[in-house]
XYZ file of C-alpha atoms in Angstrom:
198
model
C 138.519 36.494 156.721
C 137.052 35.608 153.410
C 135.904 39.166 153.084
C 139.352 40.568 153.804
C 140.929 38.199 151.313
C 138.510 39.243 148.603
C 139.012 42.944 149.426
C 142.807 42.601 149.389
C 142.727 40.757 146.090
C 140.484 43.288 144.365
C 142.792 46.337 144.539
C 145.683 44.372 143.077
C 143.455 43.004 140.352
C 142.344 46.540 139.552
C 145.947 47.749 139.419
C 146.939 44.928 137.088
C 144.036 45.574 134.731
C 144.857 49.292 134.683
C 148.529 48.645 133.940
C 147.558 46.220 131.172
C 145.256 48.864 129.638
C 147.968 51.525 129.719
C 150.505 49.180 128.202
C 148.048 48.317 125.452
C 147.510 52.053 124.827
C 151.218 52.628 124.714
C 151.608 49.858 122.164
C 148.796 51.350 120.068
C 150.398 54.757 120.224
C 153.851 53.381 119.435
C 152.811 51.340 116.407
C 151.546 53.533 113.563
C 148.389 52.544 111.740
C 149.095 50.592 108.571
C 148.813 52.785 105.457
C 145.717 52.256 103.400
C 146.499 50.729 100.057
C 145.042 52.533 97.068
C 144.251 49.222 95.390
C 141.638 48.380 98.022
C 139.675 51.618 97.406
C 138.406 52.735 93.995
C 140.310 55.755 92.686
C 138.071 58.756 92.006
C 138.910 60.964 89.076
C 139.083 64.695 89.899
C 135.905 66.550 89.074
C 136.037 68.873 86.125
C 133.556 71.694 86.481
C 131.651 72.486 83.352
C 131.479 76.176 82.561
C 127.979 77.366 83.379
C 126.318 79.850 81.093
C 125.763 82.787 83.403
C 122.683 84.839 82.822
C 123.653 88.472 82.970
C 121.176 90.260 85.191
C 121.274 93.999 84.841
C 120.558 95.928 88.051
C 117.523 98.178 87.999
C 118.482 101.734 87.120
C 117.174 104.285 89.591
C 117.292 107.904 88.512
C 117.734 110.346 91.385
C 118.734 113.443 89.458
C 116.332 116.198 88.557
C 117.570 116.644 84.987
C 114.733 116.677 82.506
C 116.357 114.211 80.093
C 116.729 111.279 82.502
C 113.103 110.726 83.531
C 111.691 107.638 81.843
C 108.703 108.105 79.583
C 105.752 106.462 81.331
C 103.352 103.964 79.854
C 100.170 105.925 79.364
C 97.028 103.870 79.742
C 93.887 105.460 78.397
C 91.427 106.050 81.244
C 88.056 104.268 81.209
C 85.937 107.418 81.168
C 88.470 109.356 79.107
C 87.540 113.031 78.872
C 89.787 113.914 75.887
C 91.244 116.998 77.556
C 94.190 118.364 75.574
C 95.005 121.450 77.661
C 94.810 121.818 81.411
C 96.158 123.471 84.542
C 98.636 121.877 86.990
C 98.274 123.202 90.540
C 101.419 122.522 92.615
C 101.028 123.110 96.366
C 104.434 122.848 98.061
C 104.300 123.372 101.814
C 106.946 122.715 104.463
C 105.313 119.365 105.283
C 103.908 117.993 102.020
C 103.613 118.414 98.253
C 100.275 118.060 96.428
C 99.845 118.221 92.653
C 96.355 118.493 91.123
C 95.781 118.660 87.378
C 92.503 120.101 86.148
C 90.898 120.964 82.845
C 90.321 124.621 81.972
C 87.020 124.651 83.885
C 88.633 123.412 87.108
C 87.465 119.762 87.021
C 90.205 117.532 88.438
C 91.485 114.871 86.001
C 94.506 113.701 88.036
C 96.006 114.325 91.455
C 98.681 112.964 93.748
C 100.434 113.738 97.022
C 103.608 112.625 98.753
C 101.641 110.439 101.161
C 99.806 108.749 98.294
C 103.108 107.951 96.562
C 104.367 106.269 99.748
C 106.435 108.774 101.715
C 105.996 109.301 105.444
C 107.042 111.926 107.950
C 109.699 114.468 107.056
C 110.451 112.727 103.728
C 107.129 113.998 102.337
C 108.498 117.519 101.998
C 111.615 116.591 99.983
C 112.307 117.536 96.368
C 112.488 113.869 95.324
C 109.023 113.223 96.733
C 107.711 116.206 94.755
C 109.220 114.765 91.564
C 107.443 111.426 92.038
C 104.188 113.186 92.951
C 104.250 115.253 89.754
C 104.973 112.168 87.621
C 102.091 110.248 89.208
C 99.593 113.087 88.697
C 100.740 113.632 85.084
C 100.335 109.923 84.275
C 96.710 110.061 85.401
C 96.033 113.236 83.447
C 97.750 111.976 80.291
C 95.366 109.025 80.383
C 92.644 111.596 79.635
C 94.581 112.950 76.646
C 96.395 115.879 78.289
C 99.226 117.346 76.197
C 99.660 120.988 77.180
C 99.581 122.384 80.693
C 99.750 125.679 82.552
C 101.538 125.414 85.925
C 100.428 127.359 88.995
C 102.870 127.044 91.905
C 101.788 127.859 95.453
C 103.714 127.703 98.717
C 107.303 127.940 99.963
C 108.222 124.227 100.066
C 111.262 122.407 98.689
C 109.303 120.686 95.909
C 108.410 123.737 93.819
C 111.089 123.502 91.131
C 111.451 119.728 91.048
C 107.705 119.269 90.486
C 107.789 121.663 87.513
C 110.854 119.914 86.065
C 109.202 116.520 86.410
C 106.082 117.771 84.595
C 108.274 119.013 81.757
C 110.390 115.838 81.644
C 107.412 113.499 81.435
C 106.440 114.981 78.079
C 103.850 117.685 78.758
C 104.256 121.077 77.079
C 104.327 123.862 79.669
C 102.826 127.100 78.355
C 102.976 129.264 81.512
C 104.535 128.970 84.972
C 102.938 131.289 87.514
C 103.532 131.774 91.231
C 100.190 132.160 92.978
C 101.401 132.079 96.585
C 99.000 134.253 98.604
C 100.665 137.386 99.980
C 98.930 139.254 102.812
C 98.540 143.045 102.626
C 98.758 143.398 106.408
C 95.228 142.135 106.862
C 95.478 139.420 109.515
C 97.985 139.027 112.306
C 100.624 136.503 111.178
C 101.319 133.339 113.180
C 104.211 133.384 115.643
C 107.628 133.085 114.047
C 108.960 129.604 113.260
C 111.945 128.384 115.260
C 113.931 126.158 112.941
Protein backbone atom coordinates (compact mmCIF):
# COMPACT_ATOMS: atom_id res chain seq x y z
CA UNK A 1 0.00 0.00 0.00
CA UNK A 2 2.80 2.32 0.85
CA UNK A 3 4.14 1.81 -2.61
CA UNK A 4 0.82 2.66 -4.25
CA UNK A 5 0.47 5.77 -2.12
CA UNK A 6 3.93 6.97 -3.09
CA UNK A 7 3.28 6.19 -6.78
CA UNK A 8 -0.07 8.00 -6.74
CA UNK A 9 1.44 11.02 -5.04
CA UNK A 10 4.35 11.32 -7.46
CA UNK A 11 2.38 12.00 -10.67
CA UNK A 12 0.41 14.78 -9.00
CA UNK A 13 3.59 16.26 -7.58
CA UNK A 14 5.11 16.19 -11.05
CA UNK A 15 2.05 17.88 -12.54
CA UNK A 16 2.12 20.61 -9.91
CA UNK A 17 5.82 21.30 -10.43
CA UNK A 18 5.30 21.45 -14.20
CA UNK A 19 2.37 23.85 -13.87
CA UNK A 20 4.40 26.03 -11.50
CA UNK A 21 7.27 26.12 -14.02
CA UNK A 22 4.97 27.10 -16.88
CA UNK A 23 3.32 29.79 -14.81
CA UNK A 24 6.73 31.15 -13.88
CA UNK A 25 7.68 31.18 -17.58
CA UNK A 26 4.49 32.95 -18.45
CA UNK A 27 5.19 35.59 -15.83
CA UNK A 28 8.73 36.03 -17.19
CA UNK A 29 7.41 36.38 -20.70
CA UNK A 30 4.65 38.77 -19.64
CA UNK A 31 6.88 41.12 -17.65
CA UNK A 32 9.43 42.88 -19.86
CA UNK A 33 13.02 43.11 -18.71
CA UNK A 34 13.78 46.39 -16.96
CA UNK A 35 15.59 48.84 -19.25
CA UNK A 36 19.25 49.27 -18.57
CA UNK A 37 20.05 52.70 -17.26
CA UNK A 38 22.81 54.54 -19.07
CA UNK A 39 24.13 55.90 -15.78
CA UNK A 40 25.17 52.43 -14.63
CA UNK A 41 27.35 51.83 -17.72
CA UNK A 42 30.12 54.17 -18.88
CA UNK A 43 29.19 55.98 -22.10
CA UNK A 44 31.64 55.33 -24.94
CA UNK A 45 32.37 58.14 -27.33
CA UNK A 46 32.02 57.21 -31.03
CA UNK A 47 35.30 56.33 -32.66
CA UNK A 48 36.67 58.83 -35.11
CA UNK A 49 38.84 57.15 -37.71
CA UNK A 50 42.02 58.98 -38.49
CA UNK A 51 42.72 59.33 -42.18
CA UNK A 52 45.49 56.90 -43.06
CA UNK A 53 48.15 57.97 -45.50
CA UNK A 54 47.71 55.45 -48.28
CA UNK A 55 50.80 54.38 -50.11
CA UNK A 56 50.05 54.43 -53.80
CA UNK A 57 51.29 51.19 -55.29
CA UNK A 58 51.56 51.27 -59.03
CA UNK A 59 50.79 47.95 -60.76
CA UNK A 60 53.60 46.43 -62.76
CA UNK A 61 53.34 47.38 -66.42
CA UNK A 62 53.47 44.40 -68.75
CA UNK A 63 54.05 45.14 -72.41
CA UNK A 64 52.44 42.62 -74.75
CA UNK A 65 52.61 44.56 -78.00
CA UNK A 66 55.29 44.04 -80.59
CA UNK A 67 55.88 47.73 -81.29
CA UNK A 68 59.54 48.61 -81.21
CA UNK A 69 59.11 51.68 -78.98
CA UNK A 70 57.51 49.94 -75.99
CA UNK A 71 60.21 47.40 -75.11
CA UNK A 72 62.09 48.47 -72.00
CA UNK A 73 65.81 49.05 -72.32
CA UNK A 74 67.52 46.27 -70.38
CA UNK A 75 70.20 46.65 -67.77
CA UNK A 76 73.34 45.47 -69.49
CA UNK A 77 75.84 43.84 -67.18
CA UNK A 78 79.32 43.46 -68.58
CA UNK A 79 80.20 39.76 -68.85
CA UNK A 80 83.10 38.37 -66.81
CA UNK A 81 85.15 37.19 -69.78
CA UNK A 82 83.97 40.04 -72.00
CA UNK A 83 85.08 39.54 -75.60
CA UNK A 84 84.53 43.15 -76.79
CA UNK A 85 82.62 42.12 -79.90
CA UNK A 86 81.00 45.13 -81.58
CA UNK A 87 79.46 43.43 -84.62
CA UNK A 88 77.91 39.99 -84.81
CA UNK A 89 75.34 37.73 -86.43
CA UNK A 90 71.93 36.83 -84.93
CA UNK A 91 70.66 33.42 -86.07
CA UNK A 92 66.89 33.09 -85.55
CA UNK A 93 65.51 29.55 -85.94
CA UNK A 94 61.70 29.65 -85.87
CA UNK A 95 60.10 26.23 -86.22
CA UNK A 96 56.49 25.16 -85.66
CA UNK A 97 57.39 23.93 -82.16
CA UNK A 98 60.08 26.27 -80.82
CA UNK A 99 62.12 29.43 -81.38
CA UNK A 100 65.90 29.53 -80.85
CA UNK A 101 68.05 32.65 -81.14
CA UNK A 102 71.86 32.37 -81.20
CA UNK A 103 74.12 35.41 -81.48
CA UNK A 104 77.65 34.87 -82.72
CA UNK A 105 80.65 36.98 -83.59
CA UNK A 106 81.75 37.22 -87.23
CA UNK A 107 83.78 34.00 -86.91
CA UNK A 108 80.79 31.99 -85.67
CA UNK A 109 81.68 31.80 -81.94
CA UNK A 110 78.49 31.98 -79.88
CA UNK A 111 78.36 34.92 -77.43
CA UNK A 112 74.69 34.61 -76.42
CA UNK A 113 71.80 32.23 -77.01
CA UNK A 114 68.30 31.54 -75.76
CA UNK A 115 65.27 29.40 -76.53
CA UNK A 116 61.60 29.42 -75.60
CA UNK A 117 62.11 26.54 -73.16
CA UNK A 118 64.98 28.36 -71.46
CA UNK A 119 62.83 31.47 -71.00
CA UNK A 120 60.16 29.36 -69.28
CA UNK A 121 57.54 28.39 -71.85
CA UNK A 122 56.21 24.86 -72.18
CA UNK A 123 54.25 22.93 -74.77
CA UNK A 124 52.45 24.75 -77.55
CA UNK A 125 53.25 28.17 -76.02
CA UNK A 126 56.89 27.77 -77.08
CA UNK A 127 56.01 28.44 -80.71
CA UNK A 128 54.15 31.73 -80.12
CA UNK A 129 55.27 35.18 -81.27
CA UNK A 130 55.42 36.46 -77.68
CA UNK A 131 57.79 33.66 -76.70
CA UNK A 132 60.02 34.58 -79.66
CA UNK A 133 60.10 38.20 -78.48
CA UNK A 134 61.28 37.21 -74.99
CA UNK A 135 63.82 34.77 -76.45
CA UNK A 136 65.36 37.47 -78.65
CA UNK A 137 65.56 39.92 -75.73
CA UNK A 138 67.27 37.33 -73.52
CA UNK A 139 69.86 36.42 -76.18
CA UNK A 140 70.55 40.10 -76.97
CA UNK A 141 71.11 40.90 -73.27
CA UNK A 142 73.79 38.23 -73.08
CA UNK A 143 75.46 39.40 -76.27
CA UNK A 144 75.35 43.08 -75.29
CA UNK A 145 77.26 42.12 -72.16
CA UNK A 146 80.14 41.33 -74.54
CA UNK A 147 79.89 44.76 -76.17
CA UNK A 148 77.67 43.93 -79.16
CA UNK A 149 76.21 46.98 -80.93
CA UNK A 150 75.55 46.04 -84.55
CA UNK A 151 74.06 42.79 -85.78
CA UNK A 152 73.20 40.98 -89.00
CA UNK A 153 70.04 38.84 -88.73
CA UNK A 154 69.68 35.47 -90.44
CA UNK A 155 66.16 34.05 -90.20
CA UNK A 156 65.50 30.35 -90.77
CA UNK A 157 62.27 28.37 -90.62
CA UNK A 158 58.53 28.91 -91.09
CA UNK A 159 57.49 29.52 -87.46
CA UNK A 160 55.35 32.28 -85.94
CA UNK A 161 58.29 33.96 -84.19
CA UNK A 162 60.21 35.16 -87.25
CA UNK A 163 59.08 38.80 -87.35
CA UNK A 164 58.61 39.32 -83.62
CA UNK A 165 62.16 38.12 -82.89
CA UNK A 166 63.59 40.61 -85.41
CA UNK A 167 61.47 43.43 -83.97
CA UNK A 168 62.60 42.62 -80.45
CA UNK A 169 66.27 42.69 -81.53
CA UNK A 170 65.71 46.12 -83.06
CA UNK A 171 63.74 47.43 -80.07
CA UNK A 172 66.35 46.41 -77.51
CA UNK A 173 68.85 48.82 -79.06
CA UNK A 174 70.95 46.82 -81.52
CA UNK A 175 71.54 48.24 -85.00
CA UNK A 176 70.41 45.78 -87.67
CA UNK A 177 72.51 46.00 -90.83
CA UNK A 178 71.01 43.12 -92.86
CA UNK A 179 68.01 40.80 -92.54
CA UNK A 180 68.35 37.65 -94.62
CA UNK A 181 66.12 34.60 -94.99
CA UNK A 182 68.28 31.48 -95.03
CA UNK A 183 65.52 28.86 -94.89
CA UNK A 184 66.81 25.80 -96.78
CA UNK A 185 64.85 25.12 -99.97
CA UNK A 186 65.16 21.68 -101.57
CA UNK A 187 65.78 21.38 -105.33
CA UNK A 188 63.84 18.11 -105.53
CA UNK A 189 66.69 16.17 -103.98
CA UNK A 190 65.10 14.15 -101.18
CA UNK A 191 61.56 12.87 -100.86
CA UNK A 192 59.63 15.27 -98.61
CA UNK A 193 57.93 14.06 -95.42
CA UNK A 194 54.23 13.22 -95.59
CA UNK A 195 51.94 16.23 -95.63
CA UNK A 196 50.96 17.80 -92.30
CA UNK A 197 47.33 17.50 -91.23
CA UNK A 198 46.54 20.63 -89.27
